[in-house]
Each structure stands twice: as structure tokens, then as C-alpha cells.
mmCIF file with all atom_site columns, C-alpha atoms and ligand atoms in Angstrom:
data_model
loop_
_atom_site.group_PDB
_atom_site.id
_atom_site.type_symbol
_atom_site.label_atom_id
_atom_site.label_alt_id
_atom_site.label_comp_id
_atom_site.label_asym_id
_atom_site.label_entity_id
_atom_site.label_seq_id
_atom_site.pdbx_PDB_ins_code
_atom_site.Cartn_x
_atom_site.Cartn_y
_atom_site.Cartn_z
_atom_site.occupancy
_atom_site.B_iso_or_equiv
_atom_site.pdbx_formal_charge
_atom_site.auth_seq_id
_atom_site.auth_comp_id
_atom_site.auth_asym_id
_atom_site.auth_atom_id
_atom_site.pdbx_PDB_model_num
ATOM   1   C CA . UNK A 1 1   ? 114.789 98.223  98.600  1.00 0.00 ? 926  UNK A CA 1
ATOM   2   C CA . UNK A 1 2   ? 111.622 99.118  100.711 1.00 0.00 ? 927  UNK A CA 1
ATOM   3   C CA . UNK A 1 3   ? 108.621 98.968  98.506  1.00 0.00 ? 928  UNK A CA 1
ATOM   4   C CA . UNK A 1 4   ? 106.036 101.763 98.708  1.00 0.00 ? 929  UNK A CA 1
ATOM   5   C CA . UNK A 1 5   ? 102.382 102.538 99.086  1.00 0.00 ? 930  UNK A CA 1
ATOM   6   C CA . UNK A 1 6   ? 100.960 105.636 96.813  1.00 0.00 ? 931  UNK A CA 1
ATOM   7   C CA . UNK A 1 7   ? 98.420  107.359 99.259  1.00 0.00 ? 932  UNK A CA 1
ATOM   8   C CA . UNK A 1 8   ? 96.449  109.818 97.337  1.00 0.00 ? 933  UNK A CA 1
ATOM   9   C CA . UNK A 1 9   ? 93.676  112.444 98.335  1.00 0.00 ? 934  UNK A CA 1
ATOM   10  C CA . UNK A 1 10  ? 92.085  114.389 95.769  1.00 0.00 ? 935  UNK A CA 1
ATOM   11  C CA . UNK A 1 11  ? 90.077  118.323 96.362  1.00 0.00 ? 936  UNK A CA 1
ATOM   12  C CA . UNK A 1 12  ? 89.719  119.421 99.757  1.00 0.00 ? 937  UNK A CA 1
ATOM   13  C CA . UNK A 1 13  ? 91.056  116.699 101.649 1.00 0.00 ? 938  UNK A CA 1
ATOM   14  C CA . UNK A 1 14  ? 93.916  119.320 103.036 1.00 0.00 ? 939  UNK A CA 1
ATOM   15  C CA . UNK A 1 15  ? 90.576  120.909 104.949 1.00 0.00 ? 940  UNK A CA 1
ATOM   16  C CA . UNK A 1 16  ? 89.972  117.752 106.685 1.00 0.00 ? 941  UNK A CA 1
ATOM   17  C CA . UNK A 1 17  ? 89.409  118.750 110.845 1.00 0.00 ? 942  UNK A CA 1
ATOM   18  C CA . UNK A 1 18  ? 87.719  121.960 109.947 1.00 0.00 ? 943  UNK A CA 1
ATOM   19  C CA . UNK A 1 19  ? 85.603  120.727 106.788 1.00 0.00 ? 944  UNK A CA 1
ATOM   20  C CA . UNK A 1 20  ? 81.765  119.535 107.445 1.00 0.00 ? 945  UNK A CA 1
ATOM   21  C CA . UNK A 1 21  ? 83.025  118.360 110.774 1.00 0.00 ? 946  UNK A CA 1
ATOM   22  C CA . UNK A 1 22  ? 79.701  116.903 111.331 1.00 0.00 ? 947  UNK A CA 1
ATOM   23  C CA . UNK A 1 23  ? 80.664  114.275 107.607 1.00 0.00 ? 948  UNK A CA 1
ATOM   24  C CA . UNK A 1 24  ? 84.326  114.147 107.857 1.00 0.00 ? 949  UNK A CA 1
ATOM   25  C CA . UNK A 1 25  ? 85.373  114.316 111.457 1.00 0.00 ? 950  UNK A CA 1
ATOM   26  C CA . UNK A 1 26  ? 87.868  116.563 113.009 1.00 0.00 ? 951  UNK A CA 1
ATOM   27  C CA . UNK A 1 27  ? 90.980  114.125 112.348 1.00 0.00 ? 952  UNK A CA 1
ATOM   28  C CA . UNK A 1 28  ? 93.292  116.282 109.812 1.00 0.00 ? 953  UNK A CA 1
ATOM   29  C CA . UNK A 1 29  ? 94.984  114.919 106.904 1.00 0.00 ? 954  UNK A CA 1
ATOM   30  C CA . UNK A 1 30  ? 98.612  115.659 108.342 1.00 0.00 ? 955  UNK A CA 1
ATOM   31  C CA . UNK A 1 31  ? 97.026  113.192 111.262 1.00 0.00 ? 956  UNK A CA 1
ATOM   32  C CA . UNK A 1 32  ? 96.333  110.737 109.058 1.00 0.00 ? 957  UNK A CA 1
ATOM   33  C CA . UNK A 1 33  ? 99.452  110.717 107.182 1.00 0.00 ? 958  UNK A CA 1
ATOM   34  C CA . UNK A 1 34  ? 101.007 110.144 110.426 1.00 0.00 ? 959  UNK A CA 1
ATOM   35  C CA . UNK A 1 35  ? 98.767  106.854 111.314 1.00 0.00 ? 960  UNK A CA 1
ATOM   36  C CA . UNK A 1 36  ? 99.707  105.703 107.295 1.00 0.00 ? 961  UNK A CA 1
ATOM   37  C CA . UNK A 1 37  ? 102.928 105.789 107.483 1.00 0.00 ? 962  UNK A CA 1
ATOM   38  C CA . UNK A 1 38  ? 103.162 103.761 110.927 1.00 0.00 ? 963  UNK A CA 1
ATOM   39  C CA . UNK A 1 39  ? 100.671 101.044 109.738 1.00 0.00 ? 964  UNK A CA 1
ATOM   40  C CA . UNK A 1 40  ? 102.513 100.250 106.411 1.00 0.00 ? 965  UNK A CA 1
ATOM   41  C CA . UNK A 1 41  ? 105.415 99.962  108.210 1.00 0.00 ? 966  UNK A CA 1
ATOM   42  C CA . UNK A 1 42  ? 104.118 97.233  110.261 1.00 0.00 ? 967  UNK A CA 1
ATOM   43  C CA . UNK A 1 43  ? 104.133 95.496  106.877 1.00 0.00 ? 968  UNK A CA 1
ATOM   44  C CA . UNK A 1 44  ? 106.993 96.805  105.532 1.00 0.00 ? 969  UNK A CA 1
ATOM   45  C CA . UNK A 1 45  ? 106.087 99.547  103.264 1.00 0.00 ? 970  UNK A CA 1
ATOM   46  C CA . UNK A 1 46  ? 107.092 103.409 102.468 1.00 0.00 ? 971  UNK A CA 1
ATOM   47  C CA . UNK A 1 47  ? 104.632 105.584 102.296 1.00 0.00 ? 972  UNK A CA 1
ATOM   48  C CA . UNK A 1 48  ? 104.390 108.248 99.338  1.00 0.00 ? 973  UNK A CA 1
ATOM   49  C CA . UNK A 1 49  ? 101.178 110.361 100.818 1.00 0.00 ? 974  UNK A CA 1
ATOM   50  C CA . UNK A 1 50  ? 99.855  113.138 98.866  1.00 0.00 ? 975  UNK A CA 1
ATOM   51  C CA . UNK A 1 51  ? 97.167  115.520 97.950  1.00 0.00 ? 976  UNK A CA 1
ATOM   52  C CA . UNK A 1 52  ? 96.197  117.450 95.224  1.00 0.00 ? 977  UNK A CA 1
ATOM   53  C CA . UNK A 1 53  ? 93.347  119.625 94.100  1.00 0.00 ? 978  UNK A CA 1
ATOM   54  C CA . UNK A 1 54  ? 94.411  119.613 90.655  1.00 0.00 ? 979  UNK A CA 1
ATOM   55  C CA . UNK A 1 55  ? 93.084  116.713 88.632  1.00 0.00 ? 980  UNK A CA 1
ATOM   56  C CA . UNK A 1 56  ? 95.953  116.637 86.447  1.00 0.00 ? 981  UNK A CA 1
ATOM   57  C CA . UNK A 1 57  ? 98.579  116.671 88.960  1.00 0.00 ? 982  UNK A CA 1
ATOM   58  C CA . UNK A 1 58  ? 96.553  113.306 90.466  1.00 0.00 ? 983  UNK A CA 1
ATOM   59  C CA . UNK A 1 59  ? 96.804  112.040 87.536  1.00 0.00 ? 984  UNK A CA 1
ATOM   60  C CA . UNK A 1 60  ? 100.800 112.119 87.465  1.00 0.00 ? 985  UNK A CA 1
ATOM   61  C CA . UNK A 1 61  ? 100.865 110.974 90.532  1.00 0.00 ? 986  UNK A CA 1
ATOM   62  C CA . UNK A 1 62  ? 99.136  108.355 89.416  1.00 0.00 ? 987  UNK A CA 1
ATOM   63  C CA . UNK A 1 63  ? 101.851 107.787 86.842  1.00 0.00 ? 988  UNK A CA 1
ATOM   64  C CA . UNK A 1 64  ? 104.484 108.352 89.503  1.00 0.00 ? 989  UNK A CA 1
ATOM   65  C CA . UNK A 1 65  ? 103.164 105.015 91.307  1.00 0.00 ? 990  UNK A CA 1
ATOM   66  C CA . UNK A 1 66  ? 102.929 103.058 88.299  1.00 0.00 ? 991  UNK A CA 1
ATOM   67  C CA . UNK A 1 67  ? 106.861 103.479 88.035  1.00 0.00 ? 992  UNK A CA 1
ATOM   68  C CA . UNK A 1 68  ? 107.926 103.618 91.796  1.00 0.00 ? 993  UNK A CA 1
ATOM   69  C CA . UNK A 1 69  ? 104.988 102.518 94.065  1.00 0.00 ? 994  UNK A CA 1
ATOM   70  C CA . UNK A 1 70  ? 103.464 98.711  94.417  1.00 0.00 ? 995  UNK A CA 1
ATOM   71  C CA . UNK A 1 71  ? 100.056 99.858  95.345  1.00 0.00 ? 996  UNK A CA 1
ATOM   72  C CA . UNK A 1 72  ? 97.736  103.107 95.862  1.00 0.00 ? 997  UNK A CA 1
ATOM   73  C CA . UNK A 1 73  ? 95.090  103.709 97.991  1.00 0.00 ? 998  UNK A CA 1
ATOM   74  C CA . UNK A 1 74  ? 93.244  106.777 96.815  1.00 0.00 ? 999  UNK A CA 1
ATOM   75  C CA . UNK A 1 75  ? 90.425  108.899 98.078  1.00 0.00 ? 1000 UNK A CA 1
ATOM   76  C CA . UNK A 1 76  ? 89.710  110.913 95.064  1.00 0.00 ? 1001 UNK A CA 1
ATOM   77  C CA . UNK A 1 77  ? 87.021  113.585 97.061  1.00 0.00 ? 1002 UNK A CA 1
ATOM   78  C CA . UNK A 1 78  ? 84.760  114.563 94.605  1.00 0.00 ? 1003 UNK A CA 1
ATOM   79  C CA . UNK A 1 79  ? 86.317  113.297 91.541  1.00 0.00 ? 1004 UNK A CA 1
ATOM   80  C CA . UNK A 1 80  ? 85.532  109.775 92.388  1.00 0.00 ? 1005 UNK A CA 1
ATOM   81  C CA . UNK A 1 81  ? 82.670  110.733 91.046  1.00 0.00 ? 1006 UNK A CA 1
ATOM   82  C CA . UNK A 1 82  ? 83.389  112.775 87.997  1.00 0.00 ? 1007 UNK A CA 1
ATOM   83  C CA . UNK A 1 83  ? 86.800  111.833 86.540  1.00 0.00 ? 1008 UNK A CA 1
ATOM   84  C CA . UNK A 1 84  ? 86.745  109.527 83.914  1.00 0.00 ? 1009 UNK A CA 1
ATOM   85  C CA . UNK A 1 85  ? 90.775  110.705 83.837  1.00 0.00 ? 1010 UNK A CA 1
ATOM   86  C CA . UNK A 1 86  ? 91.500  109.391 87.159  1.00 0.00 ? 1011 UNK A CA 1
ATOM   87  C CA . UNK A 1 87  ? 89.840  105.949 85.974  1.00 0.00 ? 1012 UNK A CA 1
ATOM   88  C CA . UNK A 1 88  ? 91.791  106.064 82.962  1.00 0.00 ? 1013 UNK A CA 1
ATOM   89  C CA . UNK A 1 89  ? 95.310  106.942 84.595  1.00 0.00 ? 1014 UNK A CA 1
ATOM   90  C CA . UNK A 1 90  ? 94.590  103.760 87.436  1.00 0.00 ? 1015 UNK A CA 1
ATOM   91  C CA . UNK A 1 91  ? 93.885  101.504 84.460  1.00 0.00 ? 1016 UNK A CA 1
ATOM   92  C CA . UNK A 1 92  ? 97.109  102.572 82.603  1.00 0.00 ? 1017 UNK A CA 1
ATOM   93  C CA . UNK A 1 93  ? 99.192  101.712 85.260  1.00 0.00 ? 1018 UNK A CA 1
ATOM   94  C CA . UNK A 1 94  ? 97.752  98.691  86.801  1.00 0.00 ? 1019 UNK A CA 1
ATOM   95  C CA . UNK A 1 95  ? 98.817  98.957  89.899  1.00 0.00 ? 1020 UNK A CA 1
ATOM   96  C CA . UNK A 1 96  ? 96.681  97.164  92.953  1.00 0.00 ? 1021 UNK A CA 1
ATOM   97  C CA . UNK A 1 97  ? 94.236  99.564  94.232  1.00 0.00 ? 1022 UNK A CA 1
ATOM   98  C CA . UNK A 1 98  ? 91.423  99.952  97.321  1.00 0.00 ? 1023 UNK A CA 1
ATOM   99  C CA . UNK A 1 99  ? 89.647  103.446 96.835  1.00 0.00 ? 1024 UNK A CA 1
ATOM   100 C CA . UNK A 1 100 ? 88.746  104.883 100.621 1.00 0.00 ? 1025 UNK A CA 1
ATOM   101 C CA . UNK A 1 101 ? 85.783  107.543 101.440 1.00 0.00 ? 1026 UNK A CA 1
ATOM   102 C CA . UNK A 1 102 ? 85.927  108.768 104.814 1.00 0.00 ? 1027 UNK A CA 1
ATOM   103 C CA . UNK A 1 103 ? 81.510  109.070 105.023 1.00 0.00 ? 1028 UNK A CA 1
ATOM   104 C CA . UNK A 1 104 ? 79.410  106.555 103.702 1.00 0.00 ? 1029 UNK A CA 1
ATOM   105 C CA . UNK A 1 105 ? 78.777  107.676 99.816  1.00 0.00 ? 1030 UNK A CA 1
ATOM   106 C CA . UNK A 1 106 ? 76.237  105.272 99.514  1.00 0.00 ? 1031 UNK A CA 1
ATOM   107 C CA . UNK A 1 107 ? 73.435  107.218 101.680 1.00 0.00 ? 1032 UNK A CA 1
ATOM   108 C CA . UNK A 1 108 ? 74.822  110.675 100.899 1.00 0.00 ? 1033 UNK A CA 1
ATOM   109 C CA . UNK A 1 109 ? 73.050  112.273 98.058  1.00 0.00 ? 1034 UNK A CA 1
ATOM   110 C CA . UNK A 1 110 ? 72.686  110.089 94.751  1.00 0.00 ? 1035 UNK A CA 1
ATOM   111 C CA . UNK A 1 111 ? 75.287  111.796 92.891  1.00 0.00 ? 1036 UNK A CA 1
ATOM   112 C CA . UNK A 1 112 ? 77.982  110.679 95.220  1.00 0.00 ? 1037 UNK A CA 1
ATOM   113 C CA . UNK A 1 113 ? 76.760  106.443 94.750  1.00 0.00 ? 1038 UNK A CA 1
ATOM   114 C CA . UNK A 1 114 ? 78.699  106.314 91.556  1.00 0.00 ? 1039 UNK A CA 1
ATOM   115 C CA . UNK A 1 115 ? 82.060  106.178 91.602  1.00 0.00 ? 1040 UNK A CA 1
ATOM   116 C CA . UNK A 1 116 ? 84.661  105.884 88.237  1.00 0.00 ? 1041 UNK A CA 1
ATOM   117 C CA . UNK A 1 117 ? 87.402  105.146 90.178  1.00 0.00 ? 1042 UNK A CA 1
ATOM   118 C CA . UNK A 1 118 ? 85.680  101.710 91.685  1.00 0.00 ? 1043 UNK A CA 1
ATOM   119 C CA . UNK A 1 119 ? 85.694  100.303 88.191  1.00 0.00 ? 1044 UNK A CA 1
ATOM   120 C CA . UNK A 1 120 ? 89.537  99.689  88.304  1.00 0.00 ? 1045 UNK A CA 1
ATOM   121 C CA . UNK A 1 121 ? 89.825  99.115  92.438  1.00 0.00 ? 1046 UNK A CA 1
ATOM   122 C CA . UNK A 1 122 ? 90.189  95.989  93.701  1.00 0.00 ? 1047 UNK A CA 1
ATOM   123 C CA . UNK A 1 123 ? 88.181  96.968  96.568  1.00 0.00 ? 1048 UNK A CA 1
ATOM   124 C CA . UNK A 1 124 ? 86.797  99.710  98.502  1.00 0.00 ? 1049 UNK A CA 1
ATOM   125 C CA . UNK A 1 125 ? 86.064  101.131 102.031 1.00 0.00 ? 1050 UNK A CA 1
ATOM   126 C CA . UNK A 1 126 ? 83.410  103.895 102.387 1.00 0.00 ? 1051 UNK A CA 1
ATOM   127 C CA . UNK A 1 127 ? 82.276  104.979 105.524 1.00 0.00 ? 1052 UNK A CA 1
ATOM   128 C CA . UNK A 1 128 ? 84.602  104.403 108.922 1.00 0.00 ? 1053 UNK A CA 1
ATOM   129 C CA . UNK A 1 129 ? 86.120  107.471 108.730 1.00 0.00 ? 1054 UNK A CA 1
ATOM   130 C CA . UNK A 1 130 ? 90.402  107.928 108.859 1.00 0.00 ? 1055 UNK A CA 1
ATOM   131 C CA . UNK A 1 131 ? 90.656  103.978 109.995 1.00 0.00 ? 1056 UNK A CA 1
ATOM   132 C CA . UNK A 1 132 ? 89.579  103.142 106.844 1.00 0.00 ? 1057 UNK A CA 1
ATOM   133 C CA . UNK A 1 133 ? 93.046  104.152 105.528 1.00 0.00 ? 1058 UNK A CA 1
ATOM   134 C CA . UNK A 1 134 ? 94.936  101.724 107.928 1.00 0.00 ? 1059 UNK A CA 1
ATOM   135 C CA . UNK A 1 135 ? 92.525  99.008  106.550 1.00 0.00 ? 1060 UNK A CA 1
ATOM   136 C CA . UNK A 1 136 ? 92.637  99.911  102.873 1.00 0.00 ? 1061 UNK A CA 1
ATOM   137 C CA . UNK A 1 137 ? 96.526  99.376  103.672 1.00 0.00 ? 1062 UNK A CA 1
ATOM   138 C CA . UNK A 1 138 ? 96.368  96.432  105.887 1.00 0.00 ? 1063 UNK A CA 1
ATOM   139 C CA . UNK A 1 139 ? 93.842  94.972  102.832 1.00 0.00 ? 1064 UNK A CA 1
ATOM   140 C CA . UNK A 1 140 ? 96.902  96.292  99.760  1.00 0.00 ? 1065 UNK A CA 1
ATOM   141 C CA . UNK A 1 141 ? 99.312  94.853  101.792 1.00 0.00 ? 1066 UNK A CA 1
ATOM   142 C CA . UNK A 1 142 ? 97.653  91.181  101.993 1.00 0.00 ? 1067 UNK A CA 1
ATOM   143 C CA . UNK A 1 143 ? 96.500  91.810  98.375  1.00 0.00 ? 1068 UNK A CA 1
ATOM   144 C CA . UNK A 1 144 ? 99.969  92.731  97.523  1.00 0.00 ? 1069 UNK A CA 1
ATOM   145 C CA . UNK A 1 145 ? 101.785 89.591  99.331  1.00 0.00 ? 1070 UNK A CA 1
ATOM   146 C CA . UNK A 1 146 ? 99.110  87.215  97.662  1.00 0.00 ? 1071 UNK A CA 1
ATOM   147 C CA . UNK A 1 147 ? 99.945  88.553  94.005  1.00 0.00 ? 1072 UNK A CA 1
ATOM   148 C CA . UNK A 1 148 ? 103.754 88.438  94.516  1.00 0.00 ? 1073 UNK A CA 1
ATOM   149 C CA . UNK A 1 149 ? 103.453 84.914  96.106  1.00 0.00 ? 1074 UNK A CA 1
HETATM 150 C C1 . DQA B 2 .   ? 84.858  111.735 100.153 1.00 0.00 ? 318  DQA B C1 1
HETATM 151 C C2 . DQA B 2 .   ? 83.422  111.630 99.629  1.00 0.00 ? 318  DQA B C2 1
HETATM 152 C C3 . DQA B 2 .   ? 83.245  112.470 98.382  1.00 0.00 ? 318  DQA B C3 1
HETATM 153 O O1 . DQA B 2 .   ? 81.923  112.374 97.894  1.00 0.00 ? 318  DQA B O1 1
HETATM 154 C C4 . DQA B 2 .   ? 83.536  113.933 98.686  1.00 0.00 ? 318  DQA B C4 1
HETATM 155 O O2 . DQA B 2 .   ? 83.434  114.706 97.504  1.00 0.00 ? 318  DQA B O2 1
HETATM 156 C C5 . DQA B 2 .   ? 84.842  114.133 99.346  1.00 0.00 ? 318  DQA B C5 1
HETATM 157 C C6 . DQA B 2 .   ? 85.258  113.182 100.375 1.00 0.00 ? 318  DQA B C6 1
HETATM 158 C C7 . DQA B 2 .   ? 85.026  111.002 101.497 1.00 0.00 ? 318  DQA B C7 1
HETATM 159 O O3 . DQA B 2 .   ? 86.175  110.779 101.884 1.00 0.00 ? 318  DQA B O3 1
HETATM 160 O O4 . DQA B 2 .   ? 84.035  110.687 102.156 1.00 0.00 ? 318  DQA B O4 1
HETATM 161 O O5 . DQA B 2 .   ? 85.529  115.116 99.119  1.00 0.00 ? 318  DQA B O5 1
HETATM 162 O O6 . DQA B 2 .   ? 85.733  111.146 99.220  1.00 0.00 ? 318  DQA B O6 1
#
């Protein structure tokens, strides 16, 4: 059975293309879903790619790919920086994970250079906009294939 990758976007990522263009770029997150799903099938992966504005419903999503997913690669939005539930909920389930920012949150404003969800990522790309995604998979997918070899 084909494996999948959790993709997970957290508040306001559905306004992506016509939110703070001048940050985020005008790449949508239907777009993007689009160029995840092709790339982890070059390695042989499902993709499972959601968002939520509800912090509880990322949280059992969360859940979800601890019981049906191999990885996640999740750009929380702003509760990367405020959700000591989404931190909890990775570290329950264990599950490989590379957090993704579309801007650079490390010279944005100081609140954004602290992230909870880092503390239980294996790795994280901030900063090179939707491509980051295909790398954050292309990096799961290597991480993945290492740990199951
Ligand atoms: C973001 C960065 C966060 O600080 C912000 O709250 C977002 C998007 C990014 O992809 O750059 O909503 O995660």
C-alpha cells in the first residue's frame, strides 16, 4: 500500500495569492497542493494536504498522521509561534517532520523567530517561498528511506 505524506497549513494559508502578496507571493494554496502531490509521487508517496484555521482540528490531523501517514510537513502560520498544542500533538505521534514558512521568519518581526513546532522537527525550511514544500518533501522522503533502511 502507497505510503503517505501529511501536508498541513495552519490560519490563513487558504488566502495565499491574495494575502500580503508582497510576503507570501501570489502562488495559491490549491497551486501548491497541485506541485505536492506531483513531487511525492516522484518518490512514491500519497499526499494527504490540508488546512485548517482551527487549532484543534490541526491537532487531529495531527493524530490522523500518526495512524495513517509516514511523515508531515507542516506550516503552522501563526501558530508556529504560539501553540504549545501543536508541539505537543507532533511529539505524541512521532512521526518524521520538516516545518516549512513560505517568508523568512527569522528577519520578520521578533515574535515570529520562535517557533514551538521546531522543537519536535527534524528540520526546517523558512524562506523560498512554495518550493520549499517540494524540498521539505524531497528532504521527508530521504529522511524517511534512511529510517526505514
Ligand atoms: C508563515 C509565517 C508565519 O509567521 C505567519 O503567521 C504565517 C505564514 C509562512 O509561511 O511564512 O501565517 O508560516
Amino acid at each position: 500500500m502507497t505510503q503517505s505524506l501529511y501536508i498541513l497549513n495552519g490560519p490563513n494559508l487558504n488566502m495565499l495569492g491574495r494575502r500580503e502578496t508582497d510576503i507570501y507571493g501570489d502562488v495559491t494554496l490549491e497551486a501548491i497542493a497541485r506541485s505536492c502531490t506531483r513531487r511525492a509521487g516522484t518518490h512514491g508517496f500519497d499526499v494527504a494536504f490540508h488546512q485548517s484555521n482551527d487549532e484543534g482540528e490541526l491537532v487531529d490531523l495531527i493524530h490522523e498522521a500518526g495512524a495513517k501517514g509516514a511523515g508531515i510537513v507542516l506550516n503552522a502560520g501563526a501558530y508556529t509561534h504560539t501553540s504549545v498544542a501543536l508541539l505537543d500533538a507532533l511529539r505524541a505521534v512521532d512521526l518524521p517532520t520538516v516545518e516549512v514558512h513560505l517568508s523568512n521568519i527569522f528577519r520578520r518581526e521578533e515574535f515570529r523567530r520562535h517557533s514551538f513546532v521546531s522543537q519536535a522537527a527534524v528540520g526546517v525550511i523558512s524562506g523560498l517561498g512554495p518550493i520549499g514544500y517540494e524540498l521539505a518533501i524531497d528532504a521527508l522522503a530521504a529522511h524517511i528511506g534512511i529510517a526505514s533502511a
